mmCIF file of C-alpha atoms and ligand atoms in Angstrom:
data_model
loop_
_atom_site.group_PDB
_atom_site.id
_atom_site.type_symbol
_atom_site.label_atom_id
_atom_site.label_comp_id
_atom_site.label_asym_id
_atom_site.label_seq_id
_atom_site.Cartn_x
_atom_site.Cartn_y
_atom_site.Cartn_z
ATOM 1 C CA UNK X 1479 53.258 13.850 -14.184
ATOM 2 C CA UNK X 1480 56.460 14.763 -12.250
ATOM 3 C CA UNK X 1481 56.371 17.672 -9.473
ATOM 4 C CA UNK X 1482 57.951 20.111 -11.947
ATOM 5 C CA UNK X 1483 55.236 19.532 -14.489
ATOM 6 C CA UNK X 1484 52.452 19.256 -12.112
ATOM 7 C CA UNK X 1485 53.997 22.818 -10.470
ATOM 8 C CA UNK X 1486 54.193 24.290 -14.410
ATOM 9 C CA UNK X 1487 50.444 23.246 -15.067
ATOM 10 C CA UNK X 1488 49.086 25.100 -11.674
ATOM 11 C CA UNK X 1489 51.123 28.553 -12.364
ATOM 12 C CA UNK X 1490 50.403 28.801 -15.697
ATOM 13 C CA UNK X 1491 47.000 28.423 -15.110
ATOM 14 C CA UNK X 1492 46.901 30.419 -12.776
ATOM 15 C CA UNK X 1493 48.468 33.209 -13.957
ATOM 16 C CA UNK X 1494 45.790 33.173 -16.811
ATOM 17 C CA UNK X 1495 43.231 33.351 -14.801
ATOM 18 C CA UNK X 1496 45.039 36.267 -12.746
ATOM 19 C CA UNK X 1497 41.909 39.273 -12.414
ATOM 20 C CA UNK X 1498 44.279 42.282 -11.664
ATOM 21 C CA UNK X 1499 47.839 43.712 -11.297
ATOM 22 C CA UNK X 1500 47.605 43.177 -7.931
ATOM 23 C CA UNK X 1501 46.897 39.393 -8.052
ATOM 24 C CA UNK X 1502 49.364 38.948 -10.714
ATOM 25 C CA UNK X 1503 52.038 40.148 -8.399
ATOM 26 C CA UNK X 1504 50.971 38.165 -5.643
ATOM 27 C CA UNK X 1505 51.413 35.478 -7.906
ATOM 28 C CA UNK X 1506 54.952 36.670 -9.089
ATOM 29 C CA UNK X 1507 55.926 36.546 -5.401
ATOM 30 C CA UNK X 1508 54.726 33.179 -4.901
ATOM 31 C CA UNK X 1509 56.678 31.771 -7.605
ATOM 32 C CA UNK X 1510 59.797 33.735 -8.150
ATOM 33 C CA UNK X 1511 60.019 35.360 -5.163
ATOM 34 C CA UNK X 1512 63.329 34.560 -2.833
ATOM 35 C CA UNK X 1513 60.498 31.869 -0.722
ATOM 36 C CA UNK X 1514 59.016 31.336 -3.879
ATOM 37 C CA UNK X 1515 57.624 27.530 -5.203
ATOM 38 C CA UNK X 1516 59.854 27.932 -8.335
ATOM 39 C CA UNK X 1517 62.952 29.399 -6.532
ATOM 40 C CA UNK X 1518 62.578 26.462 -4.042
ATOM 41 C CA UNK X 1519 63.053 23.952 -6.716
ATOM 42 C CA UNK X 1520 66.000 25.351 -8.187
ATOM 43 C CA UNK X 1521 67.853 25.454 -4.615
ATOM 44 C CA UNK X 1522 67.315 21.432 -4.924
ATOM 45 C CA UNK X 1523 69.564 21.577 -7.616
ATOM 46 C CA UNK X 1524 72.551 21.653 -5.228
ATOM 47 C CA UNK X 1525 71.955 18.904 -3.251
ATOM 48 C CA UNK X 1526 71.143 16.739 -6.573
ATOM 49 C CA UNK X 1527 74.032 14.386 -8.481
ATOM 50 C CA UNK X 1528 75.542 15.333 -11.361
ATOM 51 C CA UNK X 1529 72.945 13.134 -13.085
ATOM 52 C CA UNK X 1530 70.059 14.083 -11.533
ATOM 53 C CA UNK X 1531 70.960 17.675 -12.468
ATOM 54 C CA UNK X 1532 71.620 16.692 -15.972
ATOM 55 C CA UNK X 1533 67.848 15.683 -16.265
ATOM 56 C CA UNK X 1534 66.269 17.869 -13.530
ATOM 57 C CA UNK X 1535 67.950 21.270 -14.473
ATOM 58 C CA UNK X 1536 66.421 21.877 -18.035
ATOM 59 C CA UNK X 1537 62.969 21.469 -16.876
ATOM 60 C CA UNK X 1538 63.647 23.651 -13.986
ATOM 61 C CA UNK X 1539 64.978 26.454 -15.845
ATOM 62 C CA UNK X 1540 62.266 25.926 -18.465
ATOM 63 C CA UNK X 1541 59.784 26.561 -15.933
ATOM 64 C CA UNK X 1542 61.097 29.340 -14.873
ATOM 65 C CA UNK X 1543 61.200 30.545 -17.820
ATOM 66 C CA UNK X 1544 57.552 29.733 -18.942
ATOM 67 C CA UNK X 1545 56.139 31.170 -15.679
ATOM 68 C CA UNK X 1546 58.010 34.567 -16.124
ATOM 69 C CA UNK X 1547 56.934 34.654 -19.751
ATOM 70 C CA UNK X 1548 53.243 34.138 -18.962
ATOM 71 C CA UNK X 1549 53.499 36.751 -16.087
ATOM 72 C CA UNK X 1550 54.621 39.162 -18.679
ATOM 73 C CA UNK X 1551 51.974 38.230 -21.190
ATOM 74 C CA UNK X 1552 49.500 38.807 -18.710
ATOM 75 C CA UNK X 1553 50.594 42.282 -17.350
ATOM 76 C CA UNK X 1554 50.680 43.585 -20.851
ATOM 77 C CA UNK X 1555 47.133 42.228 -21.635
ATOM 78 C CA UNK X 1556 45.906 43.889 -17.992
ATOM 79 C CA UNK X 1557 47.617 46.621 -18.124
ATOM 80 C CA UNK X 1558 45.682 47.509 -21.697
ATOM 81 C CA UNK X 1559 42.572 46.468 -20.592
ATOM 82 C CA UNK X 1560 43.411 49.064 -18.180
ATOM 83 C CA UNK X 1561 43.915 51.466 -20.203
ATOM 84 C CA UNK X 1562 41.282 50.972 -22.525
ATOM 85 C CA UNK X 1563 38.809 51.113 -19.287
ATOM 86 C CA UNK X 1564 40.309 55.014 -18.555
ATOM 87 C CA UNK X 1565 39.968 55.665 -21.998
ATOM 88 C CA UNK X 1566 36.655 54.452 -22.164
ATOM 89 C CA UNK X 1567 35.921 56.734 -19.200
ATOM 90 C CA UNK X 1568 37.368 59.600 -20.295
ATOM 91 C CA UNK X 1569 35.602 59.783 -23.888
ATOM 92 C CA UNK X 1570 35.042 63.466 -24.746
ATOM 93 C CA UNK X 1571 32.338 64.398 -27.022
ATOM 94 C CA UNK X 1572 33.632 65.562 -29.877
ATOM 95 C CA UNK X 1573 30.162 66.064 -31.212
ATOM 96 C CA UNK X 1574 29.231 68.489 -28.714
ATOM 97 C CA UNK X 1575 28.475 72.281 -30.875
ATOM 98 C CA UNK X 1576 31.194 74.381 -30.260
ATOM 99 C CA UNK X 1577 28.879 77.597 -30.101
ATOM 100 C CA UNK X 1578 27.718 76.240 -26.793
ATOM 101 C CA UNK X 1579 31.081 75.932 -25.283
ATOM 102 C CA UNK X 1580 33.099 79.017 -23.662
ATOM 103 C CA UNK X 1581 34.927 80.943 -26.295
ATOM 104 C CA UNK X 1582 38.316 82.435 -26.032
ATOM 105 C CA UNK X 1583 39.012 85.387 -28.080
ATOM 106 C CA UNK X 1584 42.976 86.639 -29.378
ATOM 107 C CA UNK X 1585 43.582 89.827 -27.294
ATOM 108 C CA UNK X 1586 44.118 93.449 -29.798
ATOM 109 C CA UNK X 1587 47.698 93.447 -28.620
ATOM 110 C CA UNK X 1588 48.568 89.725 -29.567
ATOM 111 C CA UNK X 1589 46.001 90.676 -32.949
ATOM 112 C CA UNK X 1590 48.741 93.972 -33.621
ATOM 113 C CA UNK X 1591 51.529 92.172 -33.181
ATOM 114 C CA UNK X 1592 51.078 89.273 -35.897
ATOM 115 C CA UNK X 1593 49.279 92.637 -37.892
ATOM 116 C CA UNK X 1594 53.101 93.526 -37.570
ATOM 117 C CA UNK X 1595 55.004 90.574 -38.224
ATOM 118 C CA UNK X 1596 52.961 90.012 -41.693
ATOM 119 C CA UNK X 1597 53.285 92.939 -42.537
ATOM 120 C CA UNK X 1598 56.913 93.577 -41.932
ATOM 121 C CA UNK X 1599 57.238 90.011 -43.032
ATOM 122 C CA UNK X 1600 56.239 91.219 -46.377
ATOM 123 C CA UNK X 1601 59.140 93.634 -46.313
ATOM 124 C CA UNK X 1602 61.279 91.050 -45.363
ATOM 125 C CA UNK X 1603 61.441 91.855 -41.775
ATOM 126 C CA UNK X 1604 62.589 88.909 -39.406
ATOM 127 C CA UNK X 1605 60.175 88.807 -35.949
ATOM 128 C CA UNK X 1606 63.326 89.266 -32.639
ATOM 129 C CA UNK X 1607 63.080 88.857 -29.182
ATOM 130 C CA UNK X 1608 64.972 89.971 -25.787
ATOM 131 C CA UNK X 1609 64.077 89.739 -22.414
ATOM 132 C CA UNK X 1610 62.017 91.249 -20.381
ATOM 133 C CA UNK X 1611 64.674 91.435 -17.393
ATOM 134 C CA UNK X 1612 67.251 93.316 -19.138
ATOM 135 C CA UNK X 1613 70.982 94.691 -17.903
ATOM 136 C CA UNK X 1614 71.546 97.813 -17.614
ATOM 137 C CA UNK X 1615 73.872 98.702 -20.046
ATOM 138 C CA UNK X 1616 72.233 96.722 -23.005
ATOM 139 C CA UNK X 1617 68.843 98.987 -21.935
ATOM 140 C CA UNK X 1618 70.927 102.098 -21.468
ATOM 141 C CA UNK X 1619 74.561 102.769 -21.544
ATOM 142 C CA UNK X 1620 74.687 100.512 -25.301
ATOM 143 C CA UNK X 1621 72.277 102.924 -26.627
ATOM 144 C CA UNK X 1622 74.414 105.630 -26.098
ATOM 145 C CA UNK X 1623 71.743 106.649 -22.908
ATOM 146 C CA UNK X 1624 74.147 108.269 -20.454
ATOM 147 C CA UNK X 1625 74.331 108.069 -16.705
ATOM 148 C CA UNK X 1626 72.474 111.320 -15.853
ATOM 149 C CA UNK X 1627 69.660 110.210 -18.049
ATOM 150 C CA UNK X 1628 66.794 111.341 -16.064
ATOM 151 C CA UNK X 1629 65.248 107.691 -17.718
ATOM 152 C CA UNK X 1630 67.404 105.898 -15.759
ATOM 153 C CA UNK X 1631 65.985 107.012 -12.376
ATOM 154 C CA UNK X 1632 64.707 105.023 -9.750
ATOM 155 C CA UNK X 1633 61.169 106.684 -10.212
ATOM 156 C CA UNK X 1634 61.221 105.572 -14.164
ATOM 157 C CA UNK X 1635 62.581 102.515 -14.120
ATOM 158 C CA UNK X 1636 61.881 98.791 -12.194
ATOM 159 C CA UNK X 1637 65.271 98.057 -10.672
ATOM 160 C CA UNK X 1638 66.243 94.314 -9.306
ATOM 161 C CA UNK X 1639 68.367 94.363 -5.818
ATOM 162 C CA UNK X 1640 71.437 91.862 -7.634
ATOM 163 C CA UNK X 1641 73.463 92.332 -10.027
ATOM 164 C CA UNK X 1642 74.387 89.801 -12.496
ATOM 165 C CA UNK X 1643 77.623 88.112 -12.920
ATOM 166 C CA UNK X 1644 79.049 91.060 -14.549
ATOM 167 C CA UNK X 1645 78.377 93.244 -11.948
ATOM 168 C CA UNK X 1646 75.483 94.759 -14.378
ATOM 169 C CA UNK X 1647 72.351 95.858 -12.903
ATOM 170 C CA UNK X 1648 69.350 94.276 -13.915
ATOM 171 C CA UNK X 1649 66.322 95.852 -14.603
ATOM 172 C CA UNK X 1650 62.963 95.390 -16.363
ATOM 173 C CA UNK X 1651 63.428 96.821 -19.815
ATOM 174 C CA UNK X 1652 61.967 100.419 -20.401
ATOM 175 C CA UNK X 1653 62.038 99.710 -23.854
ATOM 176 C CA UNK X 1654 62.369 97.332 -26.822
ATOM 177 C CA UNK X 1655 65.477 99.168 -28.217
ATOM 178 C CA UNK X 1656 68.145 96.660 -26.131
ATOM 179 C CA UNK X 1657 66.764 94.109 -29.108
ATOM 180 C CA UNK X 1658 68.707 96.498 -31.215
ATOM 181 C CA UNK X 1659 72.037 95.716 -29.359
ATOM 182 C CA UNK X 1660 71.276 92.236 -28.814
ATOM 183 C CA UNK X 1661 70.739 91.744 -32.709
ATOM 184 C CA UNK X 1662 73.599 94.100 -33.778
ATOM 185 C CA UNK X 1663 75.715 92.131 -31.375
ATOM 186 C CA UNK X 1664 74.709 88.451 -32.766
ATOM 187 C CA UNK X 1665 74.042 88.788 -35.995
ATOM 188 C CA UNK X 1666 76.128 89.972 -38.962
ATOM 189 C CA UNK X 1667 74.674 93.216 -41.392
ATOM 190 C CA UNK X 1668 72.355 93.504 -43.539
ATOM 191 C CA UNK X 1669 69.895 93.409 -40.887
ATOM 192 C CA UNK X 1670 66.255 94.072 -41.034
ATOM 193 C CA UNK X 1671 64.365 92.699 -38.049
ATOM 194 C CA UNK X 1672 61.087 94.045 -36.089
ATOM 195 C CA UNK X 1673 60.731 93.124 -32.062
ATOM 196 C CA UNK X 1674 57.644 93.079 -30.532
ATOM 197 C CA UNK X 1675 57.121 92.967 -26.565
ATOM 198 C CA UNK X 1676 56.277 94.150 -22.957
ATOM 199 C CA UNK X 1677 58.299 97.173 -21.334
ATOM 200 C CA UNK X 1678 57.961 98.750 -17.842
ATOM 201 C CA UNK X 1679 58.132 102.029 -16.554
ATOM 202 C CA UNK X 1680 57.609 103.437 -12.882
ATOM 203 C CA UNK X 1681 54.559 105.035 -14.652
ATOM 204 C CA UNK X 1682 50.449 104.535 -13.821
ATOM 205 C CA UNK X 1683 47.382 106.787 -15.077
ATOM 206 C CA UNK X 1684 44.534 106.574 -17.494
ATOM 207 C CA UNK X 1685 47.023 106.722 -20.300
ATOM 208 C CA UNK X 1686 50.133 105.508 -18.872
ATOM 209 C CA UNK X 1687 50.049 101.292 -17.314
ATOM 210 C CA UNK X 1688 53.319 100.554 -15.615
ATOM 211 C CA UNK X 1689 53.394 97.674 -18.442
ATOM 212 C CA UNK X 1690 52.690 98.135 -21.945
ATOM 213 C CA UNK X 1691 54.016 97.205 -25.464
ATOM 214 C CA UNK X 1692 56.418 98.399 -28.138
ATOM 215 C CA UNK X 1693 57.707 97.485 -31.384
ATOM 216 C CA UNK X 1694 61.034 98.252 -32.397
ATOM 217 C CA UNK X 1695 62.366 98.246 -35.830
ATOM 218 C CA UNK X 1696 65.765 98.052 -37.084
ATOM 219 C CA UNK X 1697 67.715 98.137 -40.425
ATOM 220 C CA UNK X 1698 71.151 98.165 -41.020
ATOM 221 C CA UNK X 1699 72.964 97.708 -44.090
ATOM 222 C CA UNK X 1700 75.274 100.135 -46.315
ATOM 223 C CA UNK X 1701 74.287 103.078 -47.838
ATOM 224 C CA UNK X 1702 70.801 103.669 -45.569
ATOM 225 C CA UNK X 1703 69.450 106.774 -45.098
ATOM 226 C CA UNK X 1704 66.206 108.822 -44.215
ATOM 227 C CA UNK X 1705 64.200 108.053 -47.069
ATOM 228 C CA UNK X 1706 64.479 104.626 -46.376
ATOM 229 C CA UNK X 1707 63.016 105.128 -43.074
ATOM 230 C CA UNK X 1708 60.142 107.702 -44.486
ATOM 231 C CA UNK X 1709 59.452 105.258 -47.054
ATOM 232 C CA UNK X 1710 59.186 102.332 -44.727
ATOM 233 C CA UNK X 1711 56.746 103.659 -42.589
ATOM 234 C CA UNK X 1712 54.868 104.873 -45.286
ATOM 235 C CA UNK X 1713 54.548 102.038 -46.230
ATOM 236 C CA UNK X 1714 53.394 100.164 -43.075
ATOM 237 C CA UNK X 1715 50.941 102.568 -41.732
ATOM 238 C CA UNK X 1716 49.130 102.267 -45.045
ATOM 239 C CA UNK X 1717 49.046 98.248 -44.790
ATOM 240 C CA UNK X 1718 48.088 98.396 -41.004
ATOM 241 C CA UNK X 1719 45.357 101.176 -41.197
ATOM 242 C CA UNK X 1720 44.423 99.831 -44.524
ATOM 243 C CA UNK X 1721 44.052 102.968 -46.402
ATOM 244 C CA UNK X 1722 46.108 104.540 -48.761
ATOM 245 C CA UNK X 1723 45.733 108.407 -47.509
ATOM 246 C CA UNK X 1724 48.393 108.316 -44.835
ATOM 247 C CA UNK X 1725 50.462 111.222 -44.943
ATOM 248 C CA UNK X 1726 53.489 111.883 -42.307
ATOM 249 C CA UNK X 1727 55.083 114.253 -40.808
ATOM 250 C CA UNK X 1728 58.770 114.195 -39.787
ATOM 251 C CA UNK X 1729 59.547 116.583 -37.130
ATOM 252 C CA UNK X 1730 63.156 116.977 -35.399
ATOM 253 C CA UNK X 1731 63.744 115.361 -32.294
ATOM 254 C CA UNK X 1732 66.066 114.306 -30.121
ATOM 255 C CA UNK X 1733 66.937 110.478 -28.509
ATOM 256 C CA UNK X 1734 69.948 109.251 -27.898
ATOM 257 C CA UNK X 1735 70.491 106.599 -29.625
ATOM 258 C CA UNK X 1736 69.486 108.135 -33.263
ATOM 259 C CA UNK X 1737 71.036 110.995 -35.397
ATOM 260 C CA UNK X 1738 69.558 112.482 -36.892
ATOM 261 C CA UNK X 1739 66.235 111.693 -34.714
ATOM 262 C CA UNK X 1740 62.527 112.124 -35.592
ATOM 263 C CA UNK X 1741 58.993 112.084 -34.163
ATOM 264 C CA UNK X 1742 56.839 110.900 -36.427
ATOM 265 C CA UNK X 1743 53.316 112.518 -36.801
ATOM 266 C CA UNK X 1744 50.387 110.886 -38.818
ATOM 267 C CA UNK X 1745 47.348 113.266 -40.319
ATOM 268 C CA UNK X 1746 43.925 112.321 -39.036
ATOM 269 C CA UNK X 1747 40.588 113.500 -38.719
ATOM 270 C CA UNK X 1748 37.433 113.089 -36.503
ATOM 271 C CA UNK X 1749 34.909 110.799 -37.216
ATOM 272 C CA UNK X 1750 32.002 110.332 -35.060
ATOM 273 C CA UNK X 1751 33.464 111.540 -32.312
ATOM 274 C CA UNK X 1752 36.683 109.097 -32.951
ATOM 275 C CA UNK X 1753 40.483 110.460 -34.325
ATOM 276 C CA UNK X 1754 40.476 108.261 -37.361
ATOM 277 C CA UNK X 1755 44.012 107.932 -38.995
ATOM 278 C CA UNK X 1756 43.895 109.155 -42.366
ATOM 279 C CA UNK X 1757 44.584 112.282 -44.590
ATOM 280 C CA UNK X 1758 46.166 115.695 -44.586
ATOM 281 C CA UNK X 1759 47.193 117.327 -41.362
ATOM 282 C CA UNK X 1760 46.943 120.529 -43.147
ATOM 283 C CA UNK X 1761 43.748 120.467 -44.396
ATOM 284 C CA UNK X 1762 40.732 121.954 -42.468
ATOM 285 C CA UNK X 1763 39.627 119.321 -39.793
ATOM 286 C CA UNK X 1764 42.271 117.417 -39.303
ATOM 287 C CA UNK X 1765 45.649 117.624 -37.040
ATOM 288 C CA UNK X 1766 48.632 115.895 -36.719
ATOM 289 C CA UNK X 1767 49.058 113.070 -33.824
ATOM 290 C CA UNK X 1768 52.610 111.789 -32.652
ATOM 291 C CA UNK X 1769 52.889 108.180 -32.857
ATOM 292 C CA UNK X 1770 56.349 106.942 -33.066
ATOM 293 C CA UNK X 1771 60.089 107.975 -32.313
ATOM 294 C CA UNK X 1772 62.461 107.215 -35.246
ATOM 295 C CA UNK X 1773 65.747 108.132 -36.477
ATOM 296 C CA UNK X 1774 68.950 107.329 -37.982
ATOM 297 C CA UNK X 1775 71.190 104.767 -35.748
ATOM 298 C CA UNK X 1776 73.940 106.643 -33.791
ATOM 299 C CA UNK X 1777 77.328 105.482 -35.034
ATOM 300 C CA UNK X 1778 78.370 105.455 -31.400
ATOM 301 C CA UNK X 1779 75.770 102.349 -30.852
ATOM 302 C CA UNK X 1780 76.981 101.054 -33.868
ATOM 303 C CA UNK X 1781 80.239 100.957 -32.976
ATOM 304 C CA UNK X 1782 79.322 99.802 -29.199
ATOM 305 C CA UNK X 1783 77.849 96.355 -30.702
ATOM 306 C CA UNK X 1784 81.593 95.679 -32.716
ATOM 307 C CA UNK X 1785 80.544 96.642 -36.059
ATOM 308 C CA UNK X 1786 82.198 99.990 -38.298
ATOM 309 C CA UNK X 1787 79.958 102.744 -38.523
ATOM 310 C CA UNK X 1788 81.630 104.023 -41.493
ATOM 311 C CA UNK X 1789 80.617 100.587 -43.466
ATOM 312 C CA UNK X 1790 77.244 100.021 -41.685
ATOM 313 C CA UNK X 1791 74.327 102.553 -41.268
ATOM 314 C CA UNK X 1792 70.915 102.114 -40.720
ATOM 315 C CA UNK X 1793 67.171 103.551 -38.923
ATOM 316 C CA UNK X 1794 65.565 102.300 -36.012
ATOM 317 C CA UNK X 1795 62.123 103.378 -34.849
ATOM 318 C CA UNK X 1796 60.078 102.694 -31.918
ATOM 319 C CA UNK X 1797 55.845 102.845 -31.540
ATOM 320 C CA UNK X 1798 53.530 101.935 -28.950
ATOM 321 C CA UNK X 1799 51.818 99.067 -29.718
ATOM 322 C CA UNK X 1800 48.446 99.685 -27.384
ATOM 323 C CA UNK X 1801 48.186 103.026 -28.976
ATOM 324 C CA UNK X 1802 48.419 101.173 -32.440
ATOM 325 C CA UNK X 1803 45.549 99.330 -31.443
ATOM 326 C CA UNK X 1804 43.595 101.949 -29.407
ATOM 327 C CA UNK X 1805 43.370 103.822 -32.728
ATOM 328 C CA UNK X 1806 42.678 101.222 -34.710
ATOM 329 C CA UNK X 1807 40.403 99.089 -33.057
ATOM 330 C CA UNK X 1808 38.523 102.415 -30.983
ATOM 331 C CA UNK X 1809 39.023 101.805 -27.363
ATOM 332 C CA UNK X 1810 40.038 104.866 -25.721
ATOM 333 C CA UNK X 1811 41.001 103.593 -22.292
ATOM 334 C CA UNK X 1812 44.296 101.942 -22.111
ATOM 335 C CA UNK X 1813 43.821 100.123 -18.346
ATOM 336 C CA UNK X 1814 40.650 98.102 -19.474
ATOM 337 C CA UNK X 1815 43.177 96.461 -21.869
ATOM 338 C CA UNK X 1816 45.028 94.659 -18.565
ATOM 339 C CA UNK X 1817 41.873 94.416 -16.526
ATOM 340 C CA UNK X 1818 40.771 90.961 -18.238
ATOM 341 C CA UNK X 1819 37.303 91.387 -18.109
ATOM 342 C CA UNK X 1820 35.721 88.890 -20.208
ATOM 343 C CA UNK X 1821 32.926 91.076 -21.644
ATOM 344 C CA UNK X 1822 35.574 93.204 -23.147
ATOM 345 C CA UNK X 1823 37.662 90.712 -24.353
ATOM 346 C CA UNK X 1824 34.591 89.554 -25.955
ATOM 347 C CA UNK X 1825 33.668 92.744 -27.313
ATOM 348 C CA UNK X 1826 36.952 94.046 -28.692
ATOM 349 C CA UNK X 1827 38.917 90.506 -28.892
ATOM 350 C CA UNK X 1828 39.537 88.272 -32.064
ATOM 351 C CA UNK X 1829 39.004 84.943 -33.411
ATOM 352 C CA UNK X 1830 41.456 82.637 -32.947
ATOM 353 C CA UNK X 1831 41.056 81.380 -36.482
ATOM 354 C CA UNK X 1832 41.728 84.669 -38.560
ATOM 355 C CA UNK X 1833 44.898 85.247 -38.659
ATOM 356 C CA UNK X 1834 45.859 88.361 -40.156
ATOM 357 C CA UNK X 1835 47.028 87.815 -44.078
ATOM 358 C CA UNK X 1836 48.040 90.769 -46.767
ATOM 359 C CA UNK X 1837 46.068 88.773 -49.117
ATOM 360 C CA UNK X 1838 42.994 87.859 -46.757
ATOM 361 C CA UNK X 1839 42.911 92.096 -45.337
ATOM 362 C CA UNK X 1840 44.612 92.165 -42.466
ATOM 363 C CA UNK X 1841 41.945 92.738 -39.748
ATOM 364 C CA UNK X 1842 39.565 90.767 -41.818
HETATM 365 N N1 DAH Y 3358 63.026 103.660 -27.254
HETATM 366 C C1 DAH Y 3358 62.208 104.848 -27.400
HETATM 367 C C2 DAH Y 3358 61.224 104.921 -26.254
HETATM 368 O O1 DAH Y 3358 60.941 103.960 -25.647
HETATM 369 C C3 DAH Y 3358 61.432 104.811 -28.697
HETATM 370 C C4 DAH Y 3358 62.322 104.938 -29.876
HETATM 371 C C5 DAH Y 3358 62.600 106.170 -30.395
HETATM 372 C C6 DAH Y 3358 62.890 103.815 -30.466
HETATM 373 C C7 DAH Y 3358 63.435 106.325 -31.495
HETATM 374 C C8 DAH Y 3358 63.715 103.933 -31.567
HETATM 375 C C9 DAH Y 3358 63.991 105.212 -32.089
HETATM 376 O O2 DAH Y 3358 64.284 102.899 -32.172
HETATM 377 O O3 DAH Y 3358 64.800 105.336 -33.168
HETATM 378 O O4 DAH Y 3358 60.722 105.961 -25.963
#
């Protein structure tokens, strides 16, 4: 057997027999490496005649190439024996009864909010979004909100030091209405969207967090007007409290970026000791309870986001979407829904696997 032969026989074998990664590199080193056994006999090449090259040189290269072949056949089978061994420890249960595991429960805000979306869904409502940090004049001075706004006061509103590029200062919204511009502003009429999400306000008592959540609702599109809005709501409140004795109450009010504007009252009554949502405000026993803000869009914020208030009109509305739940679901403190105590998440959360349908109820 000639030296190059001899040399193949010993690598090969043992790089087979290699037991780790770390061996097998050792070995790597030892062959191909710039001291390496292998390296060393392809330096004799240059000192060789042409002859001797001619016969020597294929069976050099050829074990070169063997031995790096069989060091890559060998890493791969290592390396997913490896594997295999982490895998093997790491084997979860999967048998294990899920009752006796910790259970997470969907919060009654994230449990509204899809309430909303399949609802509105249904009336062919698209689901936007905005940010939370906001600039100022998409939050105010786009919604027609002007600079002596007492809303826009340092005592109301979360303020950041900077500006942005456009000199704008940025703020965390106070409401979800800058969803109105931002849609208006990106997408073309007939619009019909709902958007869901966390404001802030300079605000903190039993009733009041400095973060909560609104929806706002939008529709643009020619030839809008108040009945669409009446009949829209009507028609929600009914799917979300899931009775059909809802009667409203429109009453004239002012915001600035709606005219006409409304507050919207709902009829309810008491019921052990709870306001359930339901029935004639006029009849004995019951009362009337604001719940949203509403009104036709201003033409001036129409006209702000680049479109022609004398083609497009449309309503917007705005409701609090803890109070939406409060009334709903019964709690009657709003703080212990940000304290994230378990036992109430427990108590009031949901099941992450009923997600509310119109066809399945939708608090089912
Ligand atoms: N943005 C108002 C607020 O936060 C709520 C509101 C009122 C929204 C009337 C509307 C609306 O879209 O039309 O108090």
């Amino acid at each position: 057997m000639s030296e190059t032969e001899a040399l193949k026989a010993k690598l090969l074998g043992e790089i087979e027999t290699a037991s780790d990664l770390d061996a097998l590199e050792a070995l790597r080193v030892a062959a191909l490496g710039k001291a390496g056994s292998v390296t060393g006999l392809l330096k004799t090449l240059g000192g060789m005649t042409p002859e001797e090259r001619q016969a020597e040189g294929p069976k050099i290269h050829s074990l070169r190439e063997a031995v790096t072949a069989a060091i890559g056949a060998r890493k791969a089978a290592l390396e997913g024996a490896a594997l295999d061994a982490k895998l093997a420890g790491e084997r979860l249960d999967m048998t294990l009864p899920a009752a006796a595991a910790p259970r997470g429960s969907v919060h009654p805000v994230s449990q509204v909010m899809d309430e909303l979306a399949e609802i509105f869904a249904d009336m062919g409502f698209a689901v936007a979004t905005g940010p939370e940090i906001e600039d100022d004049w998409r939050n105010f001075t786009a919604l027609n909100i002007p600079e002596t706004h007492p809303a826009r006061a340092m005592h109301d509103t979360f303020y950041f030091p900077d500006t942005d590029a456009e000199g704008r200062a940025m703020l965390l919204r106070t409401h979800t209405s800058p969803v109105q511009i931002r849609t208006m502003m990106t997408q073309q009429p007939p619009i019909r969207i709902i958007a869901p999400g966390r404001v802030y306000r300079s605000d903190s008592d039993a009733t009041h967090t400095p973060m909560f959540h609104q929806v706002e609702g939008l529709v643009i599109d020619r030839g809008i007007h108040m009945g669409h809005l009446k009949w829209t709501l009507e028609t929600f409140l009914k799917a979300f409290f899931e009775r059909d004795d809802i009667v409203l109450r429109l009453r004239p009010s002012y915001f600035p970026f709606t005219e006409p504007s409304a507050e919207v009252d709902v009829g309810y009554a008491h019921e052990k000791g709870r306001r359930i949502v339901g029935g004639n405000g006029d009849d004995d026993g019951h009362a009337w309870m604001e719940l949203l803000g509403s009104g036709m869009v201003n033409r001036r914020v129409i006209a702000n986001c680049g479109l022609d208030p004398d083609e497009w009109q449309g309503f917007a509305f705005g409701i609090g979407i803890d109070r939406l739940a409060m009334l709903k679901y019964g709690m009657d403190d709003l703080r212990a829904f940000f304290d994230g105590d378990l036992r109430w998440l427990a108590h009031y959360g949901f099941g992450a696997l009923s997600v509310p349908t119109l066809s399945g109820g939708i608090s089912a």
